[in-house]
CSV table of C-alpha atoms and ligand atoms in Angstrom, one decimal:
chain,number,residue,atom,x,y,z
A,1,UNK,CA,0.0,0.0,0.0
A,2,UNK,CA,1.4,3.3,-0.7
A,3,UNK,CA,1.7,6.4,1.5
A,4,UNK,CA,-0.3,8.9,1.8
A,5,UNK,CA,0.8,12.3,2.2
A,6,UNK,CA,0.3,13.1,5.7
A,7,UNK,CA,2.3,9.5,6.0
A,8,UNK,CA,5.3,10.8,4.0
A,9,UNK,CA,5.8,13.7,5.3
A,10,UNK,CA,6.0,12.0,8.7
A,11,UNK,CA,8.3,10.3,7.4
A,12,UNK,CA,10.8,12.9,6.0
A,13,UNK,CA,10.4,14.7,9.4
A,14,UNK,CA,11.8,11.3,11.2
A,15,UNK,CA,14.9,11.2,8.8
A,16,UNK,CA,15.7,14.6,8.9
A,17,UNK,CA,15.3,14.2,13.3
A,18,UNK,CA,17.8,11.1,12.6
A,19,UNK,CA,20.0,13.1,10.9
A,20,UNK,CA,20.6,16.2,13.3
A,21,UNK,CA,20.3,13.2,16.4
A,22,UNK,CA,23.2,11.4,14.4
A,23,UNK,CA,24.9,14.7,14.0
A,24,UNK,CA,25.0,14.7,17.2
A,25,UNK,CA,26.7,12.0,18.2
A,26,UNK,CA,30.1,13.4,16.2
A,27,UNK,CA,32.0,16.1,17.7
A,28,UNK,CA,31.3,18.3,15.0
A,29,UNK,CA,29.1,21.2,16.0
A,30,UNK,CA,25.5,21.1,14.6
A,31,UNK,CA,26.2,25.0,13.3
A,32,UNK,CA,29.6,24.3,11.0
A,33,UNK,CA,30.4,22.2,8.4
A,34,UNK,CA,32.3,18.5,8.6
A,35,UNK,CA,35.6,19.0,7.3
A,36,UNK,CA,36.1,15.2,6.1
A,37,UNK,CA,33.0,13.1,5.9
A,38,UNK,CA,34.7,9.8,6.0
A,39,UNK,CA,36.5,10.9,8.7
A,40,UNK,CA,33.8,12.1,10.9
A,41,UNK,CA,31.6,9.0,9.9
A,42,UNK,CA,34.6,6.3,10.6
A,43,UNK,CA,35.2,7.8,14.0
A,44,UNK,CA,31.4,8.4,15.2
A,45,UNK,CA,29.2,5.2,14.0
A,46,UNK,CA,30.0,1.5,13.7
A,47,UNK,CA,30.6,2.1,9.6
A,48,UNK,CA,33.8,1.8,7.3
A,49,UNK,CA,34.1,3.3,4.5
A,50,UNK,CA,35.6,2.1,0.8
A,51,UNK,CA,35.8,4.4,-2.0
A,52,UNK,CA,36.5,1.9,-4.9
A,53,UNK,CA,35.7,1.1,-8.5
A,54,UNK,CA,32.6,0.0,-8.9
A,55,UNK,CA,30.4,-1.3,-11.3
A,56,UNK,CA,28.9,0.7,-13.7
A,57,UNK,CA,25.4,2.6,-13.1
A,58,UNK,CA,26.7,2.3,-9.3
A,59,UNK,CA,26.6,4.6,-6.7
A,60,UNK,CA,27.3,3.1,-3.9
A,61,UNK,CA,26.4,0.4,-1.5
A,62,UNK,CA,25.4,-0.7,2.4
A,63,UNK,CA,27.1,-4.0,3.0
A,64,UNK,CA,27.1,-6.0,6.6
A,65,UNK,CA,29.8,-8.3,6.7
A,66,UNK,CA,30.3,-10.3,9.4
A,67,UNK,CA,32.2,-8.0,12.1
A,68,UNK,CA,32.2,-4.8,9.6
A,69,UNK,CA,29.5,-2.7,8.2
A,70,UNK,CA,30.8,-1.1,5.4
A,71,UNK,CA,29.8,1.7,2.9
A,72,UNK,CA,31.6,1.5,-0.2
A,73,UNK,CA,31.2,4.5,-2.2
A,74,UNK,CA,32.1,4.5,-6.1
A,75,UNK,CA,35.3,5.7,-7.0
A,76,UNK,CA,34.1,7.4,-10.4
A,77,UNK,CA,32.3,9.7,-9.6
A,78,UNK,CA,33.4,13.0,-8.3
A,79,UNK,CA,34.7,14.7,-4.7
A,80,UNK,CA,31.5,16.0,-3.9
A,81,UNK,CA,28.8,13.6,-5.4
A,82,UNK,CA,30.9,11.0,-3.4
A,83,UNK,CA,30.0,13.1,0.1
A,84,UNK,CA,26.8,13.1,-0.6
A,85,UNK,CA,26.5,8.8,-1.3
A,86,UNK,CA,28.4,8.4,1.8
A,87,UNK,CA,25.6,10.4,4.0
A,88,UNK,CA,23.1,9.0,2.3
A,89,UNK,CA,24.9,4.9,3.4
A,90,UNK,CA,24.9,6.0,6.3
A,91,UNK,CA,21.2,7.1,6.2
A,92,UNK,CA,20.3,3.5,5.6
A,93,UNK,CA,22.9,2.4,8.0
A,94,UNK,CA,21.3,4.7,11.1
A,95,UNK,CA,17.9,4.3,9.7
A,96,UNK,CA,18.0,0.2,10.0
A,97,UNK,CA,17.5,-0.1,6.4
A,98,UNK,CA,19.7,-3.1,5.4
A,99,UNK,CA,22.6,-3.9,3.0
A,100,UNK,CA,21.5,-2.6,-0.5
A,101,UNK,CA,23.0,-1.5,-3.8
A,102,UNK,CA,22.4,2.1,-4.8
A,103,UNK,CA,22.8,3.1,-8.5
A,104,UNK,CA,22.1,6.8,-9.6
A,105,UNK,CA,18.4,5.7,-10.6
A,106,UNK,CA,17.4,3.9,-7.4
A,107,UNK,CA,18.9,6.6,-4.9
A,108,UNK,CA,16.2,8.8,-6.9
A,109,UNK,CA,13.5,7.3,-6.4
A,110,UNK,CA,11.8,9.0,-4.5
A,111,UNK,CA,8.8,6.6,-4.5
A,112,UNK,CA,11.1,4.3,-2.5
A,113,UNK,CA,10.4,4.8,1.0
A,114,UNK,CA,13.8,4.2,2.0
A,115,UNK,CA,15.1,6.0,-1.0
A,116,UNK,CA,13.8,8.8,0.0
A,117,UNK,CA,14.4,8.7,3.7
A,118,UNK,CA,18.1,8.1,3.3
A,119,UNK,CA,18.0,11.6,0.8
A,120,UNK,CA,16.6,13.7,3.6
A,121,UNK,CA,18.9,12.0,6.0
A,122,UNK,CA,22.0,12.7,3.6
A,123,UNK,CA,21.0,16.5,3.2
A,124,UNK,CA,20.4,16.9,6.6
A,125,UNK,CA,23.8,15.4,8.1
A,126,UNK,CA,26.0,17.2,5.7
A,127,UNK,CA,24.1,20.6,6.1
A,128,UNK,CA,22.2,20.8,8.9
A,129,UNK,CA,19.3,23.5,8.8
A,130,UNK,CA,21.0,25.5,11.9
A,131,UNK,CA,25.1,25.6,10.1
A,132,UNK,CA,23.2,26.7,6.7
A,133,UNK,CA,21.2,29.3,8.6
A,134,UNK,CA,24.5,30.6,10.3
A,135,UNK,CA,26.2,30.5,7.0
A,136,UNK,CA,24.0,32.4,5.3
A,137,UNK,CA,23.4,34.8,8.1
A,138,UNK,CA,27.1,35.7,8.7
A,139,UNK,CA,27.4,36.5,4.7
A,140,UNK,CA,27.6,40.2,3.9
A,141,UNK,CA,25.6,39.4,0.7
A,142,UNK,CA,22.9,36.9,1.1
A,143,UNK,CA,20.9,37.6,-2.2
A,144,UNK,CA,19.4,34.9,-4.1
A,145,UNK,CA,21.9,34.6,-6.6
A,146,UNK,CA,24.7,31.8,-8.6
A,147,UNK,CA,27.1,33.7,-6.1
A,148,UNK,CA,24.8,32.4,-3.0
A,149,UNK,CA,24.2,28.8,-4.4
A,150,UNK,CA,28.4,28.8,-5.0
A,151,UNK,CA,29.2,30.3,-1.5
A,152,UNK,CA,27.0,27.4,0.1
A,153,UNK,CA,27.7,24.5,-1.8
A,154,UNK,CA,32.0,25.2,-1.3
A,155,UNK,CA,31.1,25.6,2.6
A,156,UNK,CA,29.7,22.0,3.2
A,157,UNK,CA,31.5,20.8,0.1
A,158,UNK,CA,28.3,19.7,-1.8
A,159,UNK,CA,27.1,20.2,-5.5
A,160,UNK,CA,25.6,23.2,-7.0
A,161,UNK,CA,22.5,21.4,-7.1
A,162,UNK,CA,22.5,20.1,-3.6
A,163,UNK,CA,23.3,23.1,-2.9
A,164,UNK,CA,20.4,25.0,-4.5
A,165,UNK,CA,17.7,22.5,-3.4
A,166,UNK,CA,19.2,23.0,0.2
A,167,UNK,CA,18.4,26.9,0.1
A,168,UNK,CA,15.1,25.2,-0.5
A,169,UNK,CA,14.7,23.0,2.0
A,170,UNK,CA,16.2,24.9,4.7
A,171,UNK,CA,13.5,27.9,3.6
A,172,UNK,CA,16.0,30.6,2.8
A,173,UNK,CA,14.6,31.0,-1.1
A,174,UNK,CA,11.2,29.6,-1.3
A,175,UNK,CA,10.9,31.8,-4.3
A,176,UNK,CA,9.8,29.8,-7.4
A,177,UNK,CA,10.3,32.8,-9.7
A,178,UNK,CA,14.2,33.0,-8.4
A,179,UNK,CA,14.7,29.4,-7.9
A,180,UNK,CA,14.0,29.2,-11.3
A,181,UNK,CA,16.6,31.1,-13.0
A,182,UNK,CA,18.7,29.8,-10.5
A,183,UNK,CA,18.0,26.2,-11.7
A,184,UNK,CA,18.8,27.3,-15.3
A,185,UNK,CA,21.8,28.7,-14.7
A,186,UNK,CA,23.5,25.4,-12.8
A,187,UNK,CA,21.7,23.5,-15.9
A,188,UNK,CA,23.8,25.6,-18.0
A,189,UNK,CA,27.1,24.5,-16.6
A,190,UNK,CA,27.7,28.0,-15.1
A,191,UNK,CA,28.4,27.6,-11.3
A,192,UNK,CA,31.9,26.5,-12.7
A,193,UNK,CA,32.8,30.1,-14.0
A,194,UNK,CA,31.3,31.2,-10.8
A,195,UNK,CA,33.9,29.3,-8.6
A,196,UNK,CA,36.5,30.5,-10.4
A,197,UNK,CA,35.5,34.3,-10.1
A,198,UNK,CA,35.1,34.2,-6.5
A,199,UNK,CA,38.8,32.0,-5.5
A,200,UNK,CA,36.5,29.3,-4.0
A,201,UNK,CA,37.9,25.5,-4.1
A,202,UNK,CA,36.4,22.1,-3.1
A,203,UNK,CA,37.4,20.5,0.5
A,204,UNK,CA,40.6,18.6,0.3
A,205,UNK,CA,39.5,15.8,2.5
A,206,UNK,CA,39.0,11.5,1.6
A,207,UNK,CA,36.6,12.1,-0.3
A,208,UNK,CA,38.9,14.0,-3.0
A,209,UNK,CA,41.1,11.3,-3.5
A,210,UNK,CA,42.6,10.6,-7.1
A,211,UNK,CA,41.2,7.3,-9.0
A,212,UNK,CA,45.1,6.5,-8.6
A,213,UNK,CA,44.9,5.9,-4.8
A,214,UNK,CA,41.4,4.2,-5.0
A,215,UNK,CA,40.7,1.7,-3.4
A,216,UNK,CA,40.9,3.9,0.1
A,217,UNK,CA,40.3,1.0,2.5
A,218,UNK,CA,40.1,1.6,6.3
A,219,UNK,CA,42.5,-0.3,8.4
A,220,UNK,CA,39.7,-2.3,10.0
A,221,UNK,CA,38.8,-3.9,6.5
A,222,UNK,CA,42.5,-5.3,5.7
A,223,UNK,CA,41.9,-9.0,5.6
A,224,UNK,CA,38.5,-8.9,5.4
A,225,UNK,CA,36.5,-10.4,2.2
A,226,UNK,CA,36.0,-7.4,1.0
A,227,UNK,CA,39.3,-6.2,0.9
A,228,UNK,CA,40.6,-9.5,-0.4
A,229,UNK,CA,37.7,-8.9,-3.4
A,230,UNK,CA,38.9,-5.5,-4.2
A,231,UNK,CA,42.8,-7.0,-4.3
A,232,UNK,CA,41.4,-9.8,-6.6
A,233,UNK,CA,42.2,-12.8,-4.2
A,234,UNK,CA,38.6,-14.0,-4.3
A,235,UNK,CA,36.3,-14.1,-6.4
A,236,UNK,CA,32.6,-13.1,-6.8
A,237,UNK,CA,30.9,-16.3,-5.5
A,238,UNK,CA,33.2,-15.9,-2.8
A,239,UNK,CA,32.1,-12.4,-1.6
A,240,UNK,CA,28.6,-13.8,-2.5
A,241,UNK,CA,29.2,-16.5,-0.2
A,242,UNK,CA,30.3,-14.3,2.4
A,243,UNK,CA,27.5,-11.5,2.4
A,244,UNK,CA,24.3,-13.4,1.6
A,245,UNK,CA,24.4,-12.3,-1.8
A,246,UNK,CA,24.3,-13.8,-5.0
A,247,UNK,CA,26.9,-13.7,-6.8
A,248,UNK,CA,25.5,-12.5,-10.2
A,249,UNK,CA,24.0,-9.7,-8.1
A,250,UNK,CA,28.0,-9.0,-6.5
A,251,UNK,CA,29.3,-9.0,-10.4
A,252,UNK,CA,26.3,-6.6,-10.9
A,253,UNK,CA,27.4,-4.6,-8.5
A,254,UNK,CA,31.2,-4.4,-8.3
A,255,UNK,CA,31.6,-5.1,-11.8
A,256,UNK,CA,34.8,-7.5,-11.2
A,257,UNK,CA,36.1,-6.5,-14.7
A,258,UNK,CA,36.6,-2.3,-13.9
A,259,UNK,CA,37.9,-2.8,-10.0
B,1,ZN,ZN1,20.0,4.0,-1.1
């Protein structure tokens, strides 16, 4: 049966709770940004994290391994897209979801419950309503402009887009006749120029590593399956074996022939 609207709504107010209660557990303050994600999630919560290469069409995925839970994030895709795949693991990590594979279609779907809970979770962890408030209230121009969207997104190291919905969420620009042209303008590839005019450069934290130092594995996943998968000492039905998967699901996945 699907939810109604009073039902989801309830729901996107639980994640975004979770998110600002698992916020709290780090010892980042709720008002400022995290300065390295993987960092802050390794330290705080009972998740690794491996930034690999993946299979293709994936995201990223929630496994449970026998003594680790691990998020792997994919290796292709860039600095900040990567943040936001790691927030949203650990979104179905904190929320109870389960292991799952996330591709860039299925993290969309909003029409997925858990989808979409682990989205408002994501959003809510890396920019938590009171650090975008306090952003944007300490800036000396807080028009709705590119300039704004740019400012925000370098601070918590998230996309343009993220970025721009964020203003959204948070209620700074509710707007739709400025979020509009704001829209068009990141569709047109223009918050790049933008970076460039005001100095501003993306976080140099974990997430920013080259495809050269991929995989990034923590130390408490050295010997484990997973590691031993990504160093190609086992094999697929192995893995499989290991974390109640099938193994045409793991090739799916991991994509044996790109890691
Ligand atoms: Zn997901």
């Amino acid at each position: 049966m699907s939810e109604t609207e009073a039902e989801k709504e309830l729901r996107r107010e639980r994640a975004t709770a979770a998110a600002l209660e698992a916020r709290a557990q780090t010892d980042v303050p709720l008002d400022m940004p995290l300065e390295c994600i993987v960092t802050t999630v390794e330290q705080s919560f009972d998740l690794v994290v491996v930034i690999a290469l993946l299979g293709k069409g994936l995201a990223g995925a929630y496994a449970k391994l026998p003594s680790l839970n691990v998020a792997l994030i994919a290796g292709k895709d860039a600095a900040v897209r990567r943040r936001f795949t790691l927030a949203h693991e650990l979104g179905h990590h904190y929320l109870g979801h389960g292991p799952r594979f996330d591709t860039n279609s299925s993290m969309n779907d909003e029409a997925d419950p858990d989808e979409s809970s682990a989205n408002r979770f994501a959003a809510e962890f890396i920019a938590p309503q009171p650090a975008v408030e306090r952003f944007v209230g300490e800036l000396d121009d807080d028009s709705p402009t590119l300039e704004l969207v740019c400012r925000l997104s370098n601070h918590f190291a998230i996309s343009p887009l993220s970025a721009r919905i964020r203003l959204e969420t948070a209620g700074i620009v509710t707007d739709r006749a400025l979020l509009g042209p704001l829209d068009a303008q990141i569709k047109d590839h223009q918050a790049k120029g933008c970076f460039e005019r005001l100095g501003l450069e993306d976080r140099d934290d974990l997430c920013k590593l080259p495809a050269d130092q991929l995989p990034r594995l923590p130390a408490e996943a050295h010997g484990s399956a997973l590691a031993d998968f990504l160093d190609g000492q086992i094999n697929a039905d192995e893995l499989a074996a290991t974390i109640g998967r099938s193994s045409e699901q793991v090739e799916e996945a991991l994509g044996r022939s790109v890691v």
